[in-house]
CSV table of N, CA and C and ligand atoms in Angstrom, one decimal:
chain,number,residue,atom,x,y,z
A,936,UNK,N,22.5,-25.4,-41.0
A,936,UNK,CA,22.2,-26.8,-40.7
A,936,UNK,C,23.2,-27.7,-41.4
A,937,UNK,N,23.6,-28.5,-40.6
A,937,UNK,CA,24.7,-29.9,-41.5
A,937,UNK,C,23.6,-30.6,-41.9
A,938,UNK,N,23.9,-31.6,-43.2
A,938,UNK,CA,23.3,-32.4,-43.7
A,938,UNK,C,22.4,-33.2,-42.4
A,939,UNK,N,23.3,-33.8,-41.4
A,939,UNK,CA,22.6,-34.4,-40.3
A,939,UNK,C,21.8,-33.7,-39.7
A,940,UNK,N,22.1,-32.7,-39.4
A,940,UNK,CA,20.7,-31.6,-38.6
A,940,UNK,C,19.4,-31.9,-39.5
A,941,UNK,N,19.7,-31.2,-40.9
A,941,UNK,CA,18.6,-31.6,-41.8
A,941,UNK,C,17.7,-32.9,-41.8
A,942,UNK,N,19.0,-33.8,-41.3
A,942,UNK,CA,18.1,-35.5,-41.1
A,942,UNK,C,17.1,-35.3,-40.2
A,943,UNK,N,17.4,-34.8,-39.4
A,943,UNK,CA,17.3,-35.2,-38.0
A,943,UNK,C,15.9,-34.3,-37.9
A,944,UNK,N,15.8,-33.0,-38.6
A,944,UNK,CA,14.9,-32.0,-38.8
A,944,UNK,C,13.7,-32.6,-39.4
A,945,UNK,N,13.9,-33.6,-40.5
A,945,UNK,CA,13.0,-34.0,-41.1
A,945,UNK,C,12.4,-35.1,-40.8
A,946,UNK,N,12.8,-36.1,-40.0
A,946,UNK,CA,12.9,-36.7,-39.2
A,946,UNK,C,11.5,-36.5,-38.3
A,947,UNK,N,12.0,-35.6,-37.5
A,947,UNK,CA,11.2,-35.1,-36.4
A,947,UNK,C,10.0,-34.5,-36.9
A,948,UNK,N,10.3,-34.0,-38.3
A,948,UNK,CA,8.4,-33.5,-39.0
A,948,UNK,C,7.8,-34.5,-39.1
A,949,UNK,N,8.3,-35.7,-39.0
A,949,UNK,CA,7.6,-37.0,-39.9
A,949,UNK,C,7.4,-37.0,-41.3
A,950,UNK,N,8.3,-36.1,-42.1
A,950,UNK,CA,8.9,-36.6,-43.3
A,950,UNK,C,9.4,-37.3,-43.8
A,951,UNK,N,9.6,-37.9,-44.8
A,951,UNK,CA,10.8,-39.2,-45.3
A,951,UNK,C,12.0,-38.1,-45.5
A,952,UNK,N,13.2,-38.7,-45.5
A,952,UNK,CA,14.2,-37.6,-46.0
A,952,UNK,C,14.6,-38.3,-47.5
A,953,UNK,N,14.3,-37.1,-48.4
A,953,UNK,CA,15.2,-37.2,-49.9
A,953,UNK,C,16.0,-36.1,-50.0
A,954,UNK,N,16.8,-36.5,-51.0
A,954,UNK,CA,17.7,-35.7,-51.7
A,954,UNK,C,17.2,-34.0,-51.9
A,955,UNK,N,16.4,-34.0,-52.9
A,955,UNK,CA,15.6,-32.6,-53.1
A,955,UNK,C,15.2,-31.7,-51.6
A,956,UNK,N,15.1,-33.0,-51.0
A,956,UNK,CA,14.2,-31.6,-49.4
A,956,UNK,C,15.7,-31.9,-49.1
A,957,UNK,N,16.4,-32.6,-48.6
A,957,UNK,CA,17.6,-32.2,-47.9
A,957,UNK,C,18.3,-30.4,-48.8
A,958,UNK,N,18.2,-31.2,-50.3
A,958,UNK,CA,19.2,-29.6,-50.8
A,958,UNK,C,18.6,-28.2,-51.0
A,959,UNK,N,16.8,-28.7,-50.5
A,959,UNK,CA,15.8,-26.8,-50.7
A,959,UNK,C,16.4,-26.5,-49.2
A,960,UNK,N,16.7,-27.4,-48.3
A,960,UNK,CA,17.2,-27.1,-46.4
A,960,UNK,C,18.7,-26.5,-46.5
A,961,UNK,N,19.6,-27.0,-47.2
A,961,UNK,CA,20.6,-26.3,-47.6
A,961,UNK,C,20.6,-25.1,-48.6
A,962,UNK,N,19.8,-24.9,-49.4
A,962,UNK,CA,19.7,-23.3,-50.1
A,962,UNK,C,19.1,-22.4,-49.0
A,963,UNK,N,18.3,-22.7,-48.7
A,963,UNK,CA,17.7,-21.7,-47.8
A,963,UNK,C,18.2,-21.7,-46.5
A,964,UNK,N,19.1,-22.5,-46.0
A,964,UNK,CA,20.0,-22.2,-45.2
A,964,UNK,C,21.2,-21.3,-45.4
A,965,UNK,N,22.1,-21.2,-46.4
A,965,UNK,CA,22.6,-20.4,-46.9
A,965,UNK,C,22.4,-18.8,-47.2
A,966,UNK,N,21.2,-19.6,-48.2
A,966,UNK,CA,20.4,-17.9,-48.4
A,966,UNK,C,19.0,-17.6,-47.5
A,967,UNK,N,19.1,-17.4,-47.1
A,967,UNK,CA,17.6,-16.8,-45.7
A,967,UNK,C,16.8,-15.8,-46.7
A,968,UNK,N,15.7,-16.2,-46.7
A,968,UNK,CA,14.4,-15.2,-47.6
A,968,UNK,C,15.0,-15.3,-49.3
A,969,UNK,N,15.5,-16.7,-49.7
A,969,UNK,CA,15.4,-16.5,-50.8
A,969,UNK,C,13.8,-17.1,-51.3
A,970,UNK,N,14.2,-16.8,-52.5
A,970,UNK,CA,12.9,-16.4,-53.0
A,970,UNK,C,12.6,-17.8,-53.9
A,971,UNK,N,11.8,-18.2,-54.2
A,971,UNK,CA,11.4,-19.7,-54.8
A,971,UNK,C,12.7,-19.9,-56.5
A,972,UNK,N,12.7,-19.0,-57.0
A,972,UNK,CA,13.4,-19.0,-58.6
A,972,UNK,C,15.0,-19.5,-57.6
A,973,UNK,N,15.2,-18.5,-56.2
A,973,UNK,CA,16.8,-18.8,-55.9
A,973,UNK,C,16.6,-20.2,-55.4
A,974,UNK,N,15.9,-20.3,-55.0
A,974,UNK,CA,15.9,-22.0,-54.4
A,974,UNK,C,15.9,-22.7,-55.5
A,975,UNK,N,15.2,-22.8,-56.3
A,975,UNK,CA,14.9,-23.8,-57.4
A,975,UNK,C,16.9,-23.8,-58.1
A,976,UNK,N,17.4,-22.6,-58.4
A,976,UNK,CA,18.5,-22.6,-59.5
A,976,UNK,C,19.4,-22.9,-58.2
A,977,UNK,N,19.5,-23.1,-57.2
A,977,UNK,CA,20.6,-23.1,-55.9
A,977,UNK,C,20.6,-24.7,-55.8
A,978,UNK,N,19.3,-25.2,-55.9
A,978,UNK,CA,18.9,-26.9,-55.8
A,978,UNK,C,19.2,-27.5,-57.0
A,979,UNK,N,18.8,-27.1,-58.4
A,979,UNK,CA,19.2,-27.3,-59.6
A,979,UNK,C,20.6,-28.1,-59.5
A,980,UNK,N,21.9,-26.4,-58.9
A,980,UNK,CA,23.3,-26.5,-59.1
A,980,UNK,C,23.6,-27.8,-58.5
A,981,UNK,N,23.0,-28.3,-57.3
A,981,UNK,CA,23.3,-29.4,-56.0
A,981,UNK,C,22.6,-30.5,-57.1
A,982,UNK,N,21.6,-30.5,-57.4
A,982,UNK,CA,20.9,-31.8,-58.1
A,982,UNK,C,20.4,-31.4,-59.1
A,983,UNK,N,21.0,-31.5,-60.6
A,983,UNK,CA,20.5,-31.0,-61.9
A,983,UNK,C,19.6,-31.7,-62.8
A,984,UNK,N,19.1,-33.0,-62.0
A,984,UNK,CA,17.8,-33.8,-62.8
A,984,UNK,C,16.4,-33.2,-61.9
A,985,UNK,N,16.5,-32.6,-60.8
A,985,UNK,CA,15.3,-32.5,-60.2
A,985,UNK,C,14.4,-31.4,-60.8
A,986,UNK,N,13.1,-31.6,-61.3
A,986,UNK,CA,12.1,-30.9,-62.2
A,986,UNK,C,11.7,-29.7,-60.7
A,987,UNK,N,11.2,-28.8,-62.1
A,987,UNK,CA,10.8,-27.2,-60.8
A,987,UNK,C,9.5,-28.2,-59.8
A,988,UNK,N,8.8,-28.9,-60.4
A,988,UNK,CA,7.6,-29.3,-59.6
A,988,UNK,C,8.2,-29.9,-58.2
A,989,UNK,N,8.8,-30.5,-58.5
A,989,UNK,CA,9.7,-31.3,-57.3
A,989,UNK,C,9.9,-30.4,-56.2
A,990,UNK,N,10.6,-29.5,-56.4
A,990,UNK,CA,11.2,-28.3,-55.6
A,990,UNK,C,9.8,-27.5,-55.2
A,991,UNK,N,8.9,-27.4,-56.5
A,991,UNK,CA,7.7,-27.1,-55.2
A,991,UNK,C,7.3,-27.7,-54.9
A,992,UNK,N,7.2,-28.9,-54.4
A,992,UNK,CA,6.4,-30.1,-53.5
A,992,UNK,C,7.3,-29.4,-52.5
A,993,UNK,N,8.6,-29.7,-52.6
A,993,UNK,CA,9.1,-29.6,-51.2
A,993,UNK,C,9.2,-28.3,-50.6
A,994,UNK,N,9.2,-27.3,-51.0
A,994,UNK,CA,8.8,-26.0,-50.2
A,994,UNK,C,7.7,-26.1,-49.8
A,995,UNK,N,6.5,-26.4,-50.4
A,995,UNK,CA,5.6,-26.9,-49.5
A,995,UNK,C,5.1,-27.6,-48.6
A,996,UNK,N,5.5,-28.7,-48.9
A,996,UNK,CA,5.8,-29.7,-47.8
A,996,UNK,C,6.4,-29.6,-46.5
A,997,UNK,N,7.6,-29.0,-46.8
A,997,UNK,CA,9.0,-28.7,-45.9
A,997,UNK,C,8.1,-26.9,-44.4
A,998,UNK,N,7.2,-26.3,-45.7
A,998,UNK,CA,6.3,-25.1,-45.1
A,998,UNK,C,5.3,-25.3,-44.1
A,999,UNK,N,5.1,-26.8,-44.5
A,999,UNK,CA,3.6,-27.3,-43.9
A,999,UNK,C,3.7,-28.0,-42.8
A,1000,UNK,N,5.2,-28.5,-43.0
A,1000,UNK,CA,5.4,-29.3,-41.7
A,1000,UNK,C,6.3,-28.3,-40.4
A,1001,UNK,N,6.3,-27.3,-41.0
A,1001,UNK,CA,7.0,-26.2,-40.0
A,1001,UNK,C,8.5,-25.7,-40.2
A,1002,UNK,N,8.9,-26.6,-40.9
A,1002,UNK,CA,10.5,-26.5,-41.2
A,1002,UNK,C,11.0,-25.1,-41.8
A,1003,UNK,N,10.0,-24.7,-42.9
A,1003,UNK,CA,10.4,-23.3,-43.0
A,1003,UNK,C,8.9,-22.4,-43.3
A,1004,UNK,N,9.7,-21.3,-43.1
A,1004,UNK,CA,8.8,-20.1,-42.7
A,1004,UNK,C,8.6,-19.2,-44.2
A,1005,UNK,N,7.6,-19.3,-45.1
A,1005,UNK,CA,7.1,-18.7,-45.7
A,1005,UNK,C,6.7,-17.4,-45.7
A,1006,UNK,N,7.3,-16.3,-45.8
A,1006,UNK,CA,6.7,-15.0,-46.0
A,1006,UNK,C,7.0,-14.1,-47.5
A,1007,UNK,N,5.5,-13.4,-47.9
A,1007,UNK,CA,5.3,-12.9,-49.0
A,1007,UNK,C,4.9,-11.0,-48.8
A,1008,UNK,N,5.8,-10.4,-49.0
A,1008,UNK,CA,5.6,-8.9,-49.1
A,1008,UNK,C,5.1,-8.4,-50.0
A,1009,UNK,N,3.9,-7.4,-49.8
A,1009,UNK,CA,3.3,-7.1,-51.1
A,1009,UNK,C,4.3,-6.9,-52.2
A,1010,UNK,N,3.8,-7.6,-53.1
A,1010,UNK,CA,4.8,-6.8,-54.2
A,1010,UNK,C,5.6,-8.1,-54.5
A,1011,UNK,N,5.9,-8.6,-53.5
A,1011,UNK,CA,6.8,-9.2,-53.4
A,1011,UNK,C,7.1,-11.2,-53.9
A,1012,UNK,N,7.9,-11.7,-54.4
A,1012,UNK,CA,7.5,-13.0,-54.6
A,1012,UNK,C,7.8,-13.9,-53.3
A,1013,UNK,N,7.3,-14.8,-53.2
A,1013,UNK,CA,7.3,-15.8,-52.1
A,1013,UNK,C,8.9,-16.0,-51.3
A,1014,UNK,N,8.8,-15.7,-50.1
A,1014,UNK,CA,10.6,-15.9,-49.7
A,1014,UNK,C,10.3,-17.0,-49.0
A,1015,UNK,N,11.8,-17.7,-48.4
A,1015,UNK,CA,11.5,-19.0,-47.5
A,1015,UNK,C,12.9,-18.7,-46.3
A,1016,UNK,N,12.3,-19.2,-45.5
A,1016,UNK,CA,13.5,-18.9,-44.9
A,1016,UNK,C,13.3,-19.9,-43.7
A,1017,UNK,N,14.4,-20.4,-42.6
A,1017,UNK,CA,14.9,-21.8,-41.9
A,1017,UNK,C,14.4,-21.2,-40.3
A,1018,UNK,N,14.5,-19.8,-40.0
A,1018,UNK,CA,14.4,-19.3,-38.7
A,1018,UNK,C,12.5,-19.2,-38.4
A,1019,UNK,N,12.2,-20.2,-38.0
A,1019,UNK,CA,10.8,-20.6,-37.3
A,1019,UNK,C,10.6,-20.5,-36.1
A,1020,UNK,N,9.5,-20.1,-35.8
A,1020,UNK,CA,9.2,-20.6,-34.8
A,1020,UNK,C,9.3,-19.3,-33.4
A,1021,UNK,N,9.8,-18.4,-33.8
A,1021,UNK,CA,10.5,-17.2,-33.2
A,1021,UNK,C,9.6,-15.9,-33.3
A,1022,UNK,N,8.8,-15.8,-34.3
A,1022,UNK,CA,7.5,-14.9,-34.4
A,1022,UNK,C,8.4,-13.4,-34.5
A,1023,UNK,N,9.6,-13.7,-35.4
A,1023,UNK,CA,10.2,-12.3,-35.9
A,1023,UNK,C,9.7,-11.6,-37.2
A,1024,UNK,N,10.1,-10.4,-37.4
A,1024,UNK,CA,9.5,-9.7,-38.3
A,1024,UNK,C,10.5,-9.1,-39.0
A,1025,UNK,N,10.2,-9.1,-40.4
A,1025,UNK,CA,10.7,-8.3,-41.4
A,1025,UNK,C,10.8,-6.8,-41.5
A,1026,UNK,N,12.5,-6.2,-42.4
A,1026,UNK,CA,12.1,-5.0,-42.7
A,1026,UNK,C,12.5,-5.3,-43.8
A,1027,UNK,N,11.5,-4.7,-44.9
A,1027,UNK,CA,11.9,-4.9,-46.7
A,1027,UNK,C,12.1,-3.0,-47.2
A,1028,UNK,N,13.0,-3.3,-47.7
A,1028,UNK,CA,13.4,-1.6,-48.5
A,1028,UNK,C,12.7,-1.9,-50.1
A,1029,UNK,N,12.0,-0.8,-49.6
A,1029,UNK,CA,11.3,-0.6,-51.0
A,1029,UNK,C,11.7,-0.3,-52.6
A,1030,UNK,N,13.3,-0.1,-52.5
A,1030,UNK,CA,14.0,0.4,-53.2
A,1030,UNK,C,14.0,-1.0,-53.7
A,1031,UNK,N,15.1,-1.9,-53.4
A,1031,UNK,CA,16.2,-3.4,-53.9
A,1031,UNK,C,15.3,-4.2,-53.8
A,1032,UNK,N,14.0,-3.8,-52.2
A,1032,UNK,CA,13.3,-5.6,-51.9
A,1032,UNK,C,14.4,-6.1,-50.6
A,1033,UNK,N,15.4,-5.5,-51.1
A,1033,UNK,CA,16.1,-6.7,-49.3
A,1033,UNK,C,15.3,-6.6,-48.3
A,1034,UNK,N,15.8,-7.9,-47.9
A,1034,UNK,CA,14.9,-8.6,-46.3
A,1034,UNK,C,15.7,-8.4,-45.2
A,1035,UNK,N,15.2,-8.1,-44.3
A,1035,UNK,CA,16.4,-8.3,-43.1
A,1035,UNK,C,15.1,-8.6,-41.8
A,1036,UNK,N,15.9,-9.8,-41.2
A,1036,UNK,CA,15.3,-9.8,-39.9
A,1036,UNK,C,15.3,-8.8,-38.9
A,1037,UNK,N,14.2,-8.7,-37.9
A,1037,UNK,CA,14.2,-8.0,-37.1
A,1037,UNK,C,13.6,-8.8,-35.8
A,1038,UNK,N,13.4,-9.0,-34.7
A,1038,UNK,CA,13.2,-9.1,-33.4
A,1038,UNK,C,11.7,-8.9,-32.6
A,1039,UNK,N,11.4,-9.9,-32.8
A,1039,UNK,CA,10.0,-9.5,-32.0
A,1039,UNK,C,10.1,-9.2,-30.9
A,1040,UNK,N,9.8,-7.6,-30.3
A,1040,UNK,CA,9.7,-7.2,-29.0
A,1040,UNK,C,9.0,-8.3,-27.7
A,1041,UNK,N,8.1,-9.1,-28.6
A,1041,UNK,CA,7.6,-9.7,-27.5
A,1041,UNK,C,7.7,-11.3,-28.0
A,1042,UNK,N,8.3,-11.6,-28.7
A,1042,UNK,CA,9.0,-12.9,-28.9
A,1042,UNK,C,8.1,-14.0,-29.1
A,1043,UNK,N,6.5,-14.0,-29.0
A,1043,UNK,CA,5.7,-15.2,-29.4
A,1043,UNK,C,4.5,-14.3,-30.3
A,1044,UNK,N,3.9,-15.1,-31.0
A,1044,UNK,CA,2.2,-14.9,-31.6
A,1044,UNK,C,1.4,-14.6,-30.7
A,1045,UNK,N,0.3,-13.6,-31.1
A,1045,UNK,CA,0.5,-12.6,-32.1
A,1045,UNK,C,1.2,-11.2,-31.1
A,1046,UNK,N,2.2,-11.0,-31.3
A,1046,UNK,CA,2.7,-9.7,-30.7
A,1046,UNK,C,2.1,-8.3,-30.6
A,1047,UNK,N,0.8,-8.4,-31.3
A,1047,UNK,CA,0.8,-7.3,-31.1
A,1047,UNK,C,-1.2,-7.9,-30.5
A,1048,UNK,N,-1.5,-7.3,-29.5
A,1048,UNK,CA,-2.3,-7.4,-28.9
A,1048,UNK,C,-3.9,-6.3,-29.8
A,1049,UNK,N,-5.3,-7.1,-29.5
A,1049,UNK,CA,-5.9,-6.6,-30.0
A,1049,UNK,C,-7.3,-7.2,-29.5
A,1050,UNK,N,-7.9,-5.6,-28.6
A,1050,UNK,CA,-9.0,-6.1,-27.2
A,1050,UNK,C,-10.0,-6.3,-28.5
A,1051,UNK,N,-10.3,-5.3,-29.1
A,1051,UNK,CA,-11.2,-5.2,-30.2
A,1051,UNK,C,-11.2,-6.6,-31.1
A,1052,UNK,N,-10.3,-7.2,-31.7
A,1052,UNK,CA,-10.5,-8.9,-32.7
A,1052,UNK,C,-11.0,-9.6,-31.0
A,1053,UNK,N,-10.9,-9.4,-30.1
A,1053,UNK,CA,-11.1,-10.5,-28.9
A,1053,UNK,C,-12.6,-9.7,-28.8
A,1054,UNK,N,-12.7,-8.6,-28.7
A,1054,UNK,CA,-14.4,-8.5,-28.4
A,1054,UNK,C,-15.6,-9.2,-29.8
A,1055,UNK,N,-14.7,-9.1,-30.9
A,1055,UNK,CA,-15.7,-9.8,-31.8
A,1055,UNK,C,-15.8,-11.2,-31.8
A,1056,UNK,N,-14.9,-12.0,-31.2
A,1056,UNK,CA,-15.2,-13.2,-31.2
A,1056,UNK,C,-14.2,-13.8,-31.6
A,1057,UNK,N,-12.8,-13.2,-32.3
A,1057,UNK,CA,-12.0,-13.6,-33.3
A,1057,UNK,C,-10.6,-13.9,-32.6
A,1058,UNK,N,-10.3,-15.6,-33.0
A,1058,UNK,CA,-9.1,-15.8,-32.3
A,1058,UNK,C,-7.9,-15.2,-32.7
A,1059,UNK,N,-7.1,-14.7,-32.1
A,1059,UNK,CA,-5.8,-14.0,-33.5
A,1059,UNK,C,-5.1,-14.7,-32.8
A,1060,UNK,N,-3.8,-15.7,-33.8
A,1060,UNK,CA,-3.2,-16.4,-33.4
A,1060,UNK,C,-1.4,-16.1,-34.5
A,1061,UNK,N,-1.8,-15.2,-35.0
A,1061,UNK,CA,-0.4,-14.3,-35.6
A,1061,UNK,C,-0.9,-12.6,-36.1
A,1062,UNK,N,0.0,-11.8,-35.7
A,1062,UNK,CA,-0.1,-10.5,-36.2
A,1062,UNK,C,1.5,-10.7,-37.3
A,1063,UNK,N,1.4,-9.9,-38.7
A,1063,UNK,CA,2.4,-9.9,-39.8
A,1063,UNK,C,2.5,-8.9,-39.3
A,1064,UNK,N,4.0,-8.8,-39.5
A,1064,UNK,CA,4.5,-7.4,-39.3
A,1064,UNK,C,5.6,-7.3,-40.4
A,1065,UNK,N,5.5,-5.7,-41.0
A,1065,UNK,CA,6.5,-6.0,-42.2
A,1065,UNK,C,6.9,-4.6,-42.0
A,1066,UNK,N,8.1,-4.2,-41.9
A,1066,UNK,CA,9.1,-2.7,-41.7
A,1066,UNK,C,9.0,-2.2,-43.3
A,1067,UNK,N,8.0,-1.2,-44.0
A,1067,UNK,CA,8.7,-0.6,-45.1
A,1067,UNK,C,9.6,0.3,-44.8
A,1068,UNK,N,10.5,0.1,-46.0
A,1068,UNK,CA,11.0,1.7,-45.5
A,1068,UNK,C,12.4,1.7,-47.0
A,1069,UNK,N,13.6,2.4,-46.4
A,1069,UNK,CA,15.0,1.7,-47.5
A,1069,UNK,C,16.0,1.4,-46.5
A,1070,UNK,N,16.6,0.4,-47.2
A,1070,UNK,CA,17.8,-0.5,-46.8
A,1070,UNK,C,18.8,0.8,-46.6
A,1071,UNK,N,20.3,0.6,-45.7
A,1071,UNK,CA,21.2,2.0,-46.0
A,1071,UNK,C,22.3,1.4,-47.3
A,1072,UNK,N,22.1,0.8,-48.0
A,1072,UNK,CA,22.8,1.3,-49.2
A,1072,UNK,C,21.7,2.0,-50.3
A,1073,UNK,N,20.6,1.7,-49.9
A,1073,UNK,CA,19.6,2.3,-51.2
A,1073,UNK,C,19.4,3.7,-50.0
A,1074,UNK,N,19.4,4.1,-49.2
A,1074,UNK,CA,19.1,5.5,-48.7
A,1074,UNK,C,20.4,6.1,-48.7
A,1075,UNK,N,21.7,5.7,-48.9
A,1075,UNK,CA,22.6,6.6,-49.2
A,1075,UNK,C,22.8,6.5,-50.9
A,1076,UNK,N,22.3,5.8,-51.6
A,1076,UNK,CA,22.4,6.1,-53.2
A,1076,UNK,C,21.6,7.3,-53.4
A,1077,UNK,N,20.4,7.2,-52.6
A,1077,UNK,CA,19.3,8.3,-52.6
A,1077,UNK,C,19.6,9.9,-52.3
A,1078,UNK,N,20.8,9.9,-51.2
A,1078,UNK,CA,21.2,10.9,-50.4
A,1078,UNK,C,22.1,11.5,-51.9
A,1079,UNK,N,23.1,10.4,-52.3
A,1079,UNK,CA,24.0,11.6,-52.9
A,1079,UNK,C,23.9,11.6,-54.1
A,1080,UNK,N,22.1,11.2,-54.9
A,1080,UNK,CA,22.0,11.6,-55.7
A,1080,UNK,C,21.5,13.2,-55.8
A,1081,UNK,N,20.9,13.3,-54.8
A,1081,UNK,CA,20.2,14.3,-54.6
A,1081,UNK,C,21.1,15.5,-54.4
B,1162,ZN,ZN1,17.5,-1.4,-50.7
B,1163,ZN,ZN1,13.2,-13.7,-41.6
């Protein structure tokens, strides 16, 4: 996102645009699934008076109004990432933690269908989906240690 996308993004949430949310929309544009510590030291570098509280108003703010997409893996600390709206899914390597996007087969909420939550009465309006498994640099460190 250019700075003006960013405007224009926040803009359209009915946010005010400052400084701090414009520079958490540029870390996490850069870095996809970074994690709250990389956003905060990434926003820091851009604006070095802004207090950690600040940075979390605006992840959550910025979360709430749809702008970005919060997902937490067990285990895992809070990631943020810019790609909304698309109802894709993670695969995390159990080894490092890397994130990588994957593709929802069926491209909206909740993808994965379920007669049973509909026979009890229960609206489901997202299924999580998270790939464990290992990344291929941590399954070939694995191969030729062995
Ligand atoms: Zn890995
Ligand atoms: Zn993602």
């Amino acid at each position: 996102m250019t700075p003006t996308d960013s405007e224009h993004a926040l803009r359209g949430a009915g946010l005010r645009v400052t400084r701090p949310r414009l520079a958490v929309l540029d870390v996490v544009a850069e870095r996809p699934h970074a994690d709250t510590g990389t956003v905060l030291d990434g926003v820091r570098a851009l604006l070095p008076a802004v207090s950690h509280q600040a940075v979390y108003d605006c992840l959550g703010a910025l979360t709430d109004a749809g702008l970005l997409r919060r997902i937490q893996p067990a285990g895992s600390a809070a990631r943020y990432e810019l790609r909304v709206g698309d109802n894709h899914h993670h695969l995390v390597c159990r080894s490092c933690g890397a994130v990588t996007d994957v593709d929802c087969a069926v491209g909206h909420a909740p993808c994965l269908a379920t007669d049973d939550a509909e026979a009890r009465g229960f609206e489901v309006d997202e299924a999580e989906v998270i790939y464990w498994g290992r990344c291929p640099a941590c399954s070939t460190t694995l191969r030729s240690r062995s």
